Short mmCIF file of C-alpha atoms (C1' of nucleotides) in Angstrom, two decimals:
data_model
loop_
_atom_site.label_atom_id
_atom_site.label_comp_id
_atom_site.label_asym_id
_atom_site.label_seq_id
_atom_site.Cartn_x
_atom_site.Cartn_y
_atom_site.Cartn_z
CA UNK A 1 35.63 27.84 -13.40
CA UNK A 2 33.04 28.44 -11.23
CA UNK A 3 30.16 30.36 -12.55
CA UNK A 4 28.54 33.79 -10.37
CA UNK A 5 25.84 32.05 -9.73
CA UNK A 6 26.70 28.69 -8.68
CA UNK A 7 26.43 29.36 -4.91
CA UNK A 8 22.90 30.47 -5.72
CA UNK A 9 22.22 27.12 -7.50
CA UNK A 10 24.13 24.92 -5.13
CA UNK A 11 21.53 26.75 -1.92
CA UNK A 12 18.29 25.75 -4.11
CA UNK A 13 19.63 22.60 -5.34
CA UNK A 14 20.24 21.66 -1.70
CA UNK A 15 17.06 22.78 -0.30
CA UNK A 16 14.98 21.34 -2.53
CA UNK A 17 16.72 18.08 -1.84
CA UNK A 18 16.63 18.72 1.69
CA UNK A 19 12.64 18.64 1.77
CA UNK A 20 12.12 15.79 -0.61
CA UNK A 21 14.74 13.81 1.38
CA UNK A 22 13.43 14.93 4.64
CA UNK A 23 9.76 13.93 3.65
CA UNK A 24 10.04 10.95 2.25
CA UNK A 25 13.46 9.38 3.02
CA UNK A 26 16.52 9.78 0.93
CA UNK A 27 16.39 6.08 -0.96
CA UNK A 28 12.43 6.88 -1.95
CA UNK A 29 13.35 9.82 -3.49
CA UNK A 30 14.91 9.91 -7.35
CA UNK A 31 17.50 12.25 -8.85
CA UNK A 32 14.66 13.39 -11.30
CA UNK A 33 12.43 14.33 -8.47
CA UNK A 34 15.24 16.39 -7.21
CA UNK A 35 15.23 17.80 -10.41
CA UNK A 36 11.62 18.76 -10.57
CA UNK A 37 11.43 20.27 -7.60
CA UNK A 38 14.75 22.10 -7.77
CA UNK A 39 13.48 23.58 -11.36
CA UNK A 40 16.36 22.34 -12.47
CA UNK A 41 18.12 19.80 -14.59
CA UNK A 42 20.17 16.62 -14.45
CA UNK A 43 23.01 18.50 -16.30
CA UNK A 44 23.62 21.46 -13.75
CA UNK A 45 22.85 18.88 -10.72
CA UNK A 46 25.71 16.41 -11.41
CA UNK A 47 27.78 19.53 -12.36
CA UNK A 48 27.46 20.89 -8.93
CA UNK A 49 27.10 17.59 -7.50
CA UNK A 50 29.59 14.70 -8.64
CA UNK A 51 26.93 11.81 -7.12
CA UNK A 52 24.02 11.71 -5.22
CA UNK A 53 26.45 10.63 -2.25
CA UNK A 54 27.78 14.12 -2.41
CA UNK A 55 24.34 16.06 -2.59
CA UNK A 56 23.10 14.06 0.78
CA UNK A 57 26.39 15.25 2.71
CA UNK A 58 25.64 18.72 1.72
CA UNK A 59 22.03 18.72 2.25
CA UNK A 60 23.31 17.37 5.59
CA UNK A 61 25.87 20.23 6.23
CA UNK A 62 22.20 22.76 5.07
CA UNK A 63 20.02 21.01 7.74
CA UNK A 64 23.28 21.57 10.56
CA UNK A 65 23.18 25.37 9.59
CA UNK A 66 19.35 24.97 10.18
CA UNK A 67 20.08 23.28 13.55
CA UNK A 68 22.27 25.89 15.08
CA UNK A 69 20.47 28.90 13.75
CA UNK A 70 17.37 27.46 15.79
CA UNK A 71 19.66 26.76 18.67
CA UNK A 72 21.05 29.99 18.58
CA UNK A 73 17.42 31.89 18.13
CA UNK A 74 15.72 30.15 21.19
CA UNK A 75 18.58 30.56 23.34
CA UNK A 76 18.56 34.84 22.57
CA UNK A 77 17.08 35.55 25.78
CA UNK A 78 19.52 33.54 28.06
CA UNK A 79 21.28 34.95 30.13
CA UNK A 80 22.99 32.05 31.93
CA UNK A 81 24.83 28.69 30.68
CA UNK A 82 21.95 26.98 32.50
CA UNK A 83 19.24 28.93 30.51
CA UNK A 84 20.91 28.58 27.57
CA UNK A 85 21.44 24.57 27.91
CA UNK A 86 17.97 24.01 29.16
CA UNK A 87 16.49 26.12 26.07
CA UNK A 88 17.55 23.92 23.20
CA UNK A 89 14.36 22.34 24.36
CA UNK A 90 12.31 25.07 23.79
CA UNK A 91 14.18 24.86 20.59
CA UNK A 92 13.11 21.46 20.07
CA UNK A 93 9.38 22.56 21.47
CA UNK A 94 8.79 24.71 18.38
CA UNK A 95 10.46 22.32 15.33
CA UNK A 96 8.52 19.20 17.40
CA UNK A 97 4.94 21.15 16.61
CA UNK A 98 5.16 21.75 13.18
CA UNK A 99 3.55 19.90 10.44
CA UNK A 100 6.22 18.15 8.79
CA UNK A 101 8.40 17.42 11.38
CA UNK A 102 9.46 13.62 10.63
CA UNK A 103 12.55 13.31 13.23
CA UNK A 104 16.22 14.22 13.32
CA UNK A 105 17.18 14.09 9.29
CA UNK A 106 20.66 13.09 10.92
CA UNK A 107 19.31 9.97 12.71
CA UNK A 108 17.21 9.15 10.09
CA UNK A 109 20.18 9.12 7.42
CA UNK A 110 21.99 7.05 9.67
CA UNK A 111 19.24 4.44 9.85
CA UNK A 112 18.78 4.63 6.23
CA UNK A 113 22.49 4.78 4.58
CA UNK A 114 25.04 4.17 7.78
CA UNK A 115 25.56 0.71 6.28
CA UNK A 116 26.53 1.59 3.37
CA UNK A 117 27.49 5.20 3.09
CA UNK A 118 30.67 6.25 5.14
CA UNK A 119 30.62 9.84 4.26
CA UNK A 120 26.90 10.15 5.85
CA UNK A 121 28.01 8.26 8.80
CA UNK A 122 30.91 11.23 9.19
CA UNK A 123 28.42 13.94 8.87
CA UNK A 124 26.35 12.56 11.53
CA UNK A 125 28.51 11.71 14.09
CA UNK A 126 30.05 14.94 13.22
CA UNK A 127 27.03 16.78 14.05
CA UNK A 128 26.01 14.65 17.03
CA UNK A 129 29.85 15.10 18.23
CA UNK A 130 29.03 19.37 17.66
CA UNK A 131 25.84 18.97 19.78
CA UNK A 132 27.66 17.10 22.57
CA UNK A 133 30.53 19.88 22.91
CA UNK A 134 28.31 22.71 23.00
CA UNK A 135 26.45 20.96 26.11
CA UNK A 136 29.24 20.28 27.31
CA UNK A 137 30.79 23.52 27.04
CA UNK A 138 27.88 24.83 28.96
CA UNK A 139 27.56 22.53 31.52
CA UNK A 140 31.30 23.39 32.51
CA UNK A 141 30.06 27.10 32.98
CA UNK A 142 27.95 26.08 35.45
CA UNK A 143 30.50 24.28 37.12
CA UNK A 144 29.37 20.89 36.72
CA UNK A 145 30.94 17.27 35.61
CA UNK A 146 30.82 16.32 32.04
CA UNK A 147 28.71 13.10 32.92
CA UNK A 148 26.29 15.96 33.23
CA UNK A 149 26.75 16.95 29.90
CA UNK A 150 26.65 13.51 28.38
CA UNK A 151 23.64 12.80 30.33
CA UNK A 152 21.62 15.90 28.85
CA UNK A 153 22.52 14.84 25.51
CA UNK A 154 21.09 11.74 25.83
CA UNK A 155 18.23 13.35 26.87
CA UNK A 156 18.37 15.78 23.66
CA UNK A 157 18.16 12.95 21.21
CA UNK A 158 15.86 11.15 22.69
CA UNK A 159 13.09 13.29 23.26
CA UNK A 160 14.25 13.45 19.11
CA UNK A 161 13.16 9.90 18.39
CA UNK A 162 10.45 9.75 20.84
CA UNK A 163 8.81 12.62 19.34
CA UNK A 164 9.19 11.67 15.75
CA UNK A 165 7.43 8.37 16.58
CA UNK A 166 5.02 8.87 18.95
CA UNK A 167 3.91 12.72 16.90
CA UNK A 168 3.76 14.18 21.25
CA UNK A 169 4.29 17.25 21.32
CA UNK A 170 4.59 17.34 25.16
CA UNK A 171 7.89 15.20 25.01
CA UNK A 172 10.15 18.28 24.59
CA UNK A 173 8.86 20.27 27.73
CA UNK A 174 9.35 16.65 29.57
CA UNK A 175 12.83 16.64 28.54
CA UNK A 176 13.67 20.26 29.64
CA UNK A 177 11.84 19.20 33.26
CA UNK A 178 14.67 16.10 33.63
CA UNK A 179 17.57 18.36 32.59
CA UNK A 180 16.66 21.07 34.84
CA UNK A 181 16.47 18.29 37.75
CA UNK A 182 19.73 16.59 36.68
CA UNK A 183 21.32 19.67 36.78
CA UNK A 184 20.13 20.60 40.15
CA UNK A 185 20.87 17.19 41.21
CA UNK A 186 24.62 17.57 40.21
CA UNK A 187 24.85 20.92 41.70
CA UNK A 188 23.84 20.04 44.88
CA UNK A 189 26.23 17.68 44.59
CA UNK A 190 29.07 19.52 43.47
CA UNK A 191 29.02 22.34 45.43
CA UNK A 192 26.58 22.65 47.60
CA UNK A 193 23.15 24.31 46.85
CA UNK A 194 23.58 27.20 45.30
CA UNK A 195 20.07 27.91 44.12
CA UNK A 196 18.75 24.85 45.44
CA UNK A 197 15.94 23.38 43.69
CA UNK A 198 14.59 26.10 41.81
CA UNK A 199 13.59 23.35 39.25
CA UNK A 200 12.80 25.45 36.34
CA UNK A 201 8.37 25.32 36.69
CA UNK B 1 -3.33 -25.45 4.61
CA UNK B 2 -0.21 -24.77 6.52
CA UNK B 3 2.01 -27.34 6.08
CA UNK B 4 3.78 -29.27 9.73
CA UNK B 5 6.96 -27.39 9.31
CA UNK B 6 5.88 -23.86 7.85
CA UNK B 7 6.21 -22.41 10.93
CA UNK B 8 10.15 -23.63 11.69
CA UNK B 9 10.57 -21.63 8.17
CA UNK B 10 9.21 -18.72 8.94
CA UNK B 11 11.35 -18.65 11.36
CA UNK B 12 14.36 -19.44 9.70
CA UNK B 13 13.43 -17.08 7.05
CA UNK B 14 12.81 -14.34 9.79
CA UNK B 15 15.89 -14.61 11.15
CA UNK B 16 18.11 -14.91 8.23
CA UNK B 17 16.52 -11.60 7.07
CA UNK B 18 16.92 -10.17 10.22
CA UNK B 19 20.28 -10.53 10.36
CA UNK B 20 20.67 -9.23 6.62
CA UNK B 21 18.23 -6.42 7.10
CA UNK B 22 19.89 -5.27 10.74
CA UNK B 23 22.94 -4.99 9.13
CA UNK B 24 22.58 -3.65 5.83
CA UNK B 25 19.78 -1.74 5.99
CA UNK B 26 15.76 -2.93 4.61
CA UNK B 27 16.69 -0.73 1.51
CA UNK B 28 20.03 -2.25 0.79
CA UNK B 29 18.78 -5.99 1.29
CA UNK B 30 17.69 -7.60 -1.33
CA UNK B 31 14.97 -10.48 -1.58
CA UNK B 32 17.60 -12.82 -3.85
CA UNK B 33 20.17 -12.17 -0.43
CA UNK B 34 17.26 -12.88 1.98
CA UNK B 35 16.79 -16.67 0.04
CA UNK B 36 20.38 -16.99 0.03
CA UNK B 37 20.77 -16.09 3.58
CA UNK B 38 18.14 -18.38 4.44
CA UNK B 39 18.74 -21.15 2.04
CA UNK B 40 15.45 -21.68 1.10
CA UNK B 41 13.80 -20.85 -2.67
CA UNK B 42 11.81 -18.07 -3.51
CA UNK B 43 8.58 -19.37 -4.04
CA UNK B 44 8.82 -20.73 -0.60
CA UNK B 45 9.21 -16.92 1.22
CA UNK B 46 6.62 -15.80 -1.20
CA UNK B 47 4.40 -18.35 0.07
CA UNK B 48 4.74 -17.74 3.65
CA UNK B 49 5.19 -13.88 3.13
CA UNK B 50 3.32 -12.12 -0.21
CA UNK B 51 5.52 -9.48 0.05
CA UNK B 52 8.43 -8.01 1.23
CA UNK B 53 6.87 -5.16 3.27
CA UNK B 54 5.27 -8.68 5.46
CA UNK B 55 8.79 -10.18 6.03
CA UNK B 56 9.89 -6.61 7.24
CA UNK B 57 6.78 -6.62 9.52
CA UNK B 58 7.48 -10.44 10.68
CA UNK B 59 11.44 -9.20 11.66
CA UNK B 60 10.18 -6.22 13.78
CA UNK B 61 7.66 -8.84 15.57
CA UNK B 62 10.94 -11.32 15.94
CA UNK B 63 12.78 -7.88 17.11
CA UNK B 64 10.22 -7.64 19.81
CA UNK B 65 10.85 -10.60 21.44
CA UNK B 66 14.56 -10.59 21.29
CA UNK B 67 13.72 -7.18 23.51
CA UNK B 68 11.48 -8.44 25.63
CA UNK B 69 13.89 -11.62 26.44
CA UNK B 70 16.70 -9.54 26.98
CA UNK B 71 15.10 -6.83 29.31
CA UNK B 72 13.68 -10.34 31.48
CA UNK B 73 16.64 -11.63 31.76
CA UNK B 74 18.56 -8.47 32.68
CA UNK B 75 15.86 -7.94 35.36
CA UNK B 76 15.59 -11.48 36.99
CA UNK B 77 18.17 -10.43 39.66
CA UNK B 78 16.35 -7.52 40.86
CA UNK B 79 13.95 -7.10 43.83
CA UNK B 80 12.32 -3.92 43.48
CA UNK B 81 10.40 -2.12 40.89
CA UNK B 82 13.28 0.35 41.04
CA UNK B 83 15.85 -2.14 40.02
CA UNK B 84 13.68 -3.85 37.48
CA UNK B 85 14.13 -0.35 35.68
CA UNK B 86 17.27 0.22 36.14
CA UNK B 87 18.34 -3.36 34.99
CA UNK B 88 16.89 -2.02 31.45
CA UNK B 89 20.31 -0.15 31.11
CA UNK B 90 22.02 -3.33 32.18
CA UNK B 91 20.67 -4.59 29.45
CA UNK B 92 21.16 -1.59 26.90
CA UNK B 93 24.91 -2.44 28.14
CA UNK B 94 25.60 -5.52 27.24
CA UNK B 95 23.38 -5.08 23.74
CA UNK B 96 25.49 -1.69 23.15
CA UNK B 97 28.98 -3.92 23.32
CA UNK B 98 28.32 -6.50 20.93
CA UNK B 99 30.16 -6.44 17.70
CA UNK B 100 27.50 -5.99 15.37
CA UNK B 101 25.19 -3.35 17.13
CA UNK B 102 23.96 -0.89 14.81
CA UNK B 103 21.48 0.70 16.65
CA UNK B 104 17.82 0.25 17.37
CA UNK B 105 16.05 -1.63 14.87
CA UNK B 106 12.94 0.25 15.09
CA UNK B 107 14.10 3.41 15.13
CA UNK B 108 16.10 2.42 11.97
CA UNK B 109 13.31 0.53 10.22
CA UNK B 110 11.43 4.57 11.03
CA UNK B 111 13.87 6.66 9.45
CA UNK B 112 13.79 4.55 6.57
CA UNK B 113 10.29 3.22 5.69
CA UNK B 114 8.65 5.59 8.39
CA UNK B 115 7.74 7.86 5.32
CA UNK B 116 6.30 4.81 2.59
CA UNK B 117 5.14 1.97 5.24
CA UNK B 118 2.34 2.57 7.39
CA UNK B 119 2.56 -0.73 8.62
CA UNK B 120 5.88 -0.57 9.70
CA UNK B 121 5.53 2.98 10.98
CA UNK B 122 2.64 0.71 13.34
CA UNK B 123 4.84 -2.04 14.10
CA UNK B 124 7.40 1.05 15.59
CA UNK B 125 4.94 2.88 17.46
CA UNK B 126 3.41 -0.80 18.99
CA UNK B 127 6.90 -1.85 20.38
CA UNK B 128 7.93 2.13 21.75
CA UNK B 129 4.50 1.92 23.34
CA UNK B 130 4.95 -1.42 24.86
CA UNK B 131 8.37 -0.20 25.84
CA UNK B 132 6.58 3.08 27.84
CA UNK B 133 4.20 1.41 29.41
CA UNK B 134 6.48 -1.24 31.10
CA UNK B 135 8.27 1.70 32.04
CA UNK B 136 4.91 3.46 33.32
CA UNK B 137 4.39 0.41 35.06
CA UNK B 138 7.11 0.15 37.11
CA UNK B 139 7.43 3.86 37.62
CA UNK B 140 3.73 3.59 39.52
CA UNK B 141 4.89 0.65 41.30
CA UNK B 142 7.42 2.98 43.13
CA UNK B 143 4.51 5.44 43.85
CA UNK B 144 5.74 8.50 41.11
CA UNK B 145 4.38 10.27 38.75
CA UNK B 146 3.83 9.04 35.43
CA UNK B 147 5.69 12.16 34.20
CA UNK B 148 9.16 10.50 35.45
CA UNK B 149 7.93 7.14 33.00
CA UNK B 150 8.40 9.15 30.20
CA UNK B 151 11.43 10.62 31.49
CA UNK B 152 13.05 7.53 31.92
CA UNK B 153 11.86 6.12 28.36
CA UNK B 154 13.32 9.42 26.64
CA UNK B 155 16.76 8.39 28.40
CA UNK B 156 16.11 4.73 27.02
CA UNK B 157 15.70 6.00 23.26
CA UNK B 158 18.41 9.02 23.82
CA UNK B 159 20.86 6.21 25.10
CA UNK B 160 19.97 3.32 21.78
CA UNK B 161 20.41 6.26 19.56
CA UNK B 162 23.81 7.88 20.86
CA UNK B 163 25.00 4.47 21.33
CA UNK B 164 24.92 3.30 17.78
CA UNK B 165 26.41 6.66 16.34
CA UNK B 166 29.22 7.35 18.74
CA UNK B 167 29.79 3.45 19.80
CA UNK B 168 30.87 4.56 23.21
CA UNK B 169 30.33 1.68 25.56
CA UNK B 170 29.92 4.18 28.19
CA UNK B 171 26.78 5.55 27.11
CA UNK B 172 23.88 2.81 29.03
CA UNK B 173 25.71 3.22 32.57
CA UNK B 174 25.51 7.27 31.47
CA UNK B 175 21.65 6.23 31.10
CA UNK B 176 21.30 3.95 34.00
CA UNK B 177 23.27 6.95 36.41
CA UNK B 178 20.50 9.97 34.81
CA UNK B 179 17.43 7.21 35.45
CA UNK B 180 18.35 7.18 38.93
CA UNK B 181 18.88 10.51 39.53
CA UNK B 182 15.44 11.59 38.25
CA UNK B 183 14.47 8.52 40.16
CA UNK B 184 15.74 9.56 43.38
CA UNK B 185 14.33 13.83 42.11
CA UNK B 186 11.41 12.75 41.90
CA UNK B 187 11.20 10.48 45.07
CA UNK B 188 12.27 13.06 47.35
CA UNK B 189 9.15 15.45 45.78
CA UNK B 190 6.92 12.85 46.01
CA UNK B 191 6.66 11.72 49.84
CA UNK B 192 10.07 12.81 51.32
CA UNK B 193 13.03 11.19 51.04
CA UNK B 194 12.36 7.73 51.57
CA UNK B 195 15.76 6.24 50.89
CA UNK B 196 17.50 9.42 50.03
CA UNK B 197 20.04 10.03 48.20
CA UNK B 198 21.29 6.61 47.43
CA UNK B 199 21.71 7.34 43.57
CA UNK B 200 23.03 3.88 42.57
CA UNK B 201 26.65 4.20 42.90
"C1'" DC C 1 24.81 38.03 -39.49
"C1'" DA C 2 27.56 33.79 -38.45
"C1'" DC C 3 29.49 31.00 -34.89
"C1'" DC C 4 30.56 28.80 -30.67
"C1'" DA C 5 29.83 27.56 -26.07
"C1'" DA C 6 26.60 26.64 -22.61
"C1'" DC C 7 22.25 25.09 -21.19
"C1'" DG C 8 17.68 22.55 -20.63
"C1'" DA C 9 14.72 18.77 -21.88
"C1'" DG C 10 14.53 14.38 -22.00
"C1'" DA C 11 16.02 9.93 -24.02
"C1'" DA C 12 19.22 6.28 -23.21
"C1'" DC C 13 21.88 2.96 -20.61
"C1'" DG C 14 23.14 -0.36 -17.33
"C1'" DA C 15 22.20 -2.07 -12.99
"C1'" DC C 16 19.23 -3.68 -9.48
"C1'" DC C 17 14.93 -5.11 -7.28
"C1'" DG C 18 10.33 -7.13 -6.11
"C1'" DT C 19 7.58 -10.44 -7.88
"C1'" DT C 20 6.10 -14.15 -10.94
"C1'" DC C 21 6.83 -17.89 -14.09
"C1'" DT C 22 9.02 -21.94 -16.24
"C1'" DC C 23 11.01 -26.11 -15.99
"C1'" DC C 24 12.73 -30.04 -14.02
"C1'" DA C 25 13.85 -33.35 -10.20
"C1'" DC C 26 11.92 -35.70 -6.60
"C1'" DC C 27 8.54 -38.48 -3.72
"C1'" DG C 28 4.54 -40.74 -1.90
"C1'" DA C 29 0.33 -43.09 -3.48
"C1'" DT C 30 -1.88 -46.22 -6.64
"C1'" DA D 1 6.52 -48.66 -12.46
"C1'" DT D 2 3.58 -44.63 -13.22
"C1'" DC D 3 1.54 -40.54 -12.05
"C1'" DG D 4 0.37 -36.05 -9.78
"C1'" DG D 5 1.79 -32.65 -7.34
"C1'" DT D 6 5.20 -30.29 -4.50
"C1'" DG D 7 9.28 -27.61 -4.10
"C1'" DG D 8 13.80 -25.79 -5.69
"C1'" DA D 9 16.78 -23.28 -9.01
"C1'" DG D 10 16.89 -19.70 -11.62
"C1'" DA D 11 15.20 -17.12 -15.73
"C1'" DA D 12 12.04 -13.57 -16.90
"C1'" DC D 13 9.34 -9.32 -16.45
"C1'" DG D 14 8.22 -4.72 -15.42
"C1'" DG D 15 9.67 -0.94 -13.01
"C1'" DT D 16 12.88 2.35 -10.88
"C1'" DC D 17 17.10 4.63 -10.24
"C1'" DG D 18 21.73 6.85 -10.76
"C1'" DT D 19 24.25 8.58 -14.28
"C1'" DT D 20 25.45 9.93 -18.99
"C1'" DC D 21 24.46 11.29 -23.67
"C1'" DT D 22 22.05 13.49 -27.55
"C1'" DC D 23 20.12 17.18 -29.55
"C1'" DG D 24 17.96 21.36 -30.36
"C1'" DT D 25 17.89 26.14 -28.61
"C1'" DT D 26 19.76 30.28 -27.10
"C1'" DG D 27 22.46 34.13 -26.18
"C1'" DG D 28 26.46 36.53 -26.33
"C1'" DT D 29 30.74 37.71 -29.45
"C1'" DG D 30 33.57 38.59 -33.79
#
DNA sequence: CACCAACGAGAACGACCGTTCTCCACCGAT
DNA sequence: ATCGGTGGAGAACGGTCGTTCTCGTTGGTG
């Protein structure tokens, strides 16, 4: 039953949500806001959409696409697991700096609707869970522990937060700097020093 | 005006909506459950807060000094500016276990007011500051670089934040382990390696 | 041209929320 | 005992929101 251009609808649907949620919190922004900015109306978004529930998980699913498209674009020029780990922070350099950046949309659901919404709190750890493997994989490549891995993340979200509340846009290029030295750190560790201390800058 | 015992209820009402607000969500909490909660009247929490964007401000102040009591107690063993920072994760530890943790208040109280609430978007930035600069602090004590303060702090948020979505216990020792690594990095850069190597377990 | 299904615009509905107001019971002072 | 004012319980008010419904229009089909 589902019309040609659905899909089409569903996309502009979502990304209108995604900026009015994004902007100005999910709870502070109305169905018939949504509607405004979508061009749209009520009718064709509860079609597509069963509740608002459902409309946050996919605008949530949208901003992971966005996520991994970035990660994927500022990690072109890699040519090593370790350049490829250390530039999701150049990643996070770039989406830091612009205007509207307002924090991870996936922490910020969870602080708004984790209490109350379990689907949300799915799609976020789901993400998170994503984000973890893929350091992870890497961090295997080059050999290392998976404490490694963890301890990168943690490094990943919390130059997040930090630079959603303090507006810094340095805090990204100071997160790169302490991965690069935990990850010489564990090498030297692991195996001896391969390419001791090269530091990255 | 203020009545002998208007203080004792601001503080009950505080931390009755506290505990409603930390676990439901601002949003989700409303003022009826906050009187209830508190067993007090409405007129009274109107009269000692006009509205509810004050009380919110007046939890994030009682949020503050839970913080502040926690990281002084977690620190009162230690002997060196380098263990007062590392006890910080001792305390993230035992805070990350309890039953109810649902994250970082502040960071919470961000994602969802950040975008209507300058106040509380103040009260957020006031405590991370406060957070950084203790942080700075010690960092200087140990003769290094400011640049491994904010290091540090991005493990602190990165640690509060992947705690309360993946509620792995693991994840402050993770913390504490990076901290002294960069620690120990940094050390070694500075004036030679003093103690090297000794990493904290 | 007549008809039916789909669609958009927007009203309607029920629920909830922040805030204020009403009313009554209580309590110390005269 | 009476009175004034204080505080509590809860109704009331205005607004918003998620969701559904109505209704008039349209555009394709016999």
């Amino acid at each position: 039953m589902t019309r040609p251009d659905d899909t089409a609808a569903r996309a502009g649907i979502v990304a209108a949500a995604d900026r009015l949620f994004y902007v100005r919190g999910i709870q502070n922004v109305g169905m018939d806001a949504v509607r405004a900015e979508a061009g749209s109306s009520l009718k064709r978004i509860y079609g597509l959409f069963p509740s608002k529930e459902d409309l946050v998980v996919a605008v949530l699913a949208h901003r992971t696409a966005i996520w991994w498209s970035g990660v994927e674009r500022a990690a072109a020029g890699a040519r090593t697991p370790r350049e490829r780990l250390l530039s999701i922070f150049d990643f996070l350099d770039g989406w830091f700096r612009e205007d509207d950046f307002r924090g991870c949309a996936f922490i910020n659901s969870f602080g708004e609707l984790g209490a109350t919404s379990p689907r949300v709190v799915a799609a976020v750890r789901e993400q998170k869970e994503s984000v973890r493997a893929y350091v992870r994989d890497l961090v295997r490549r080059e050999g290392l522990a998976d404490d490694v891995a963890l301890q990168v993340d943690l490094l990943v979200e919390g130059a997040q937060t930090t630079a959603a509340i303090t507006r810094d846009g340095g805090v990204a290029a100071q997160a790169r700097r302490a991965a690069a030295v935990l990850l010489d750190a564990a090498g030297v560790e692991a195996d001896g020093p391969a390419e001791p201390g090269r530091g990255d800058r």
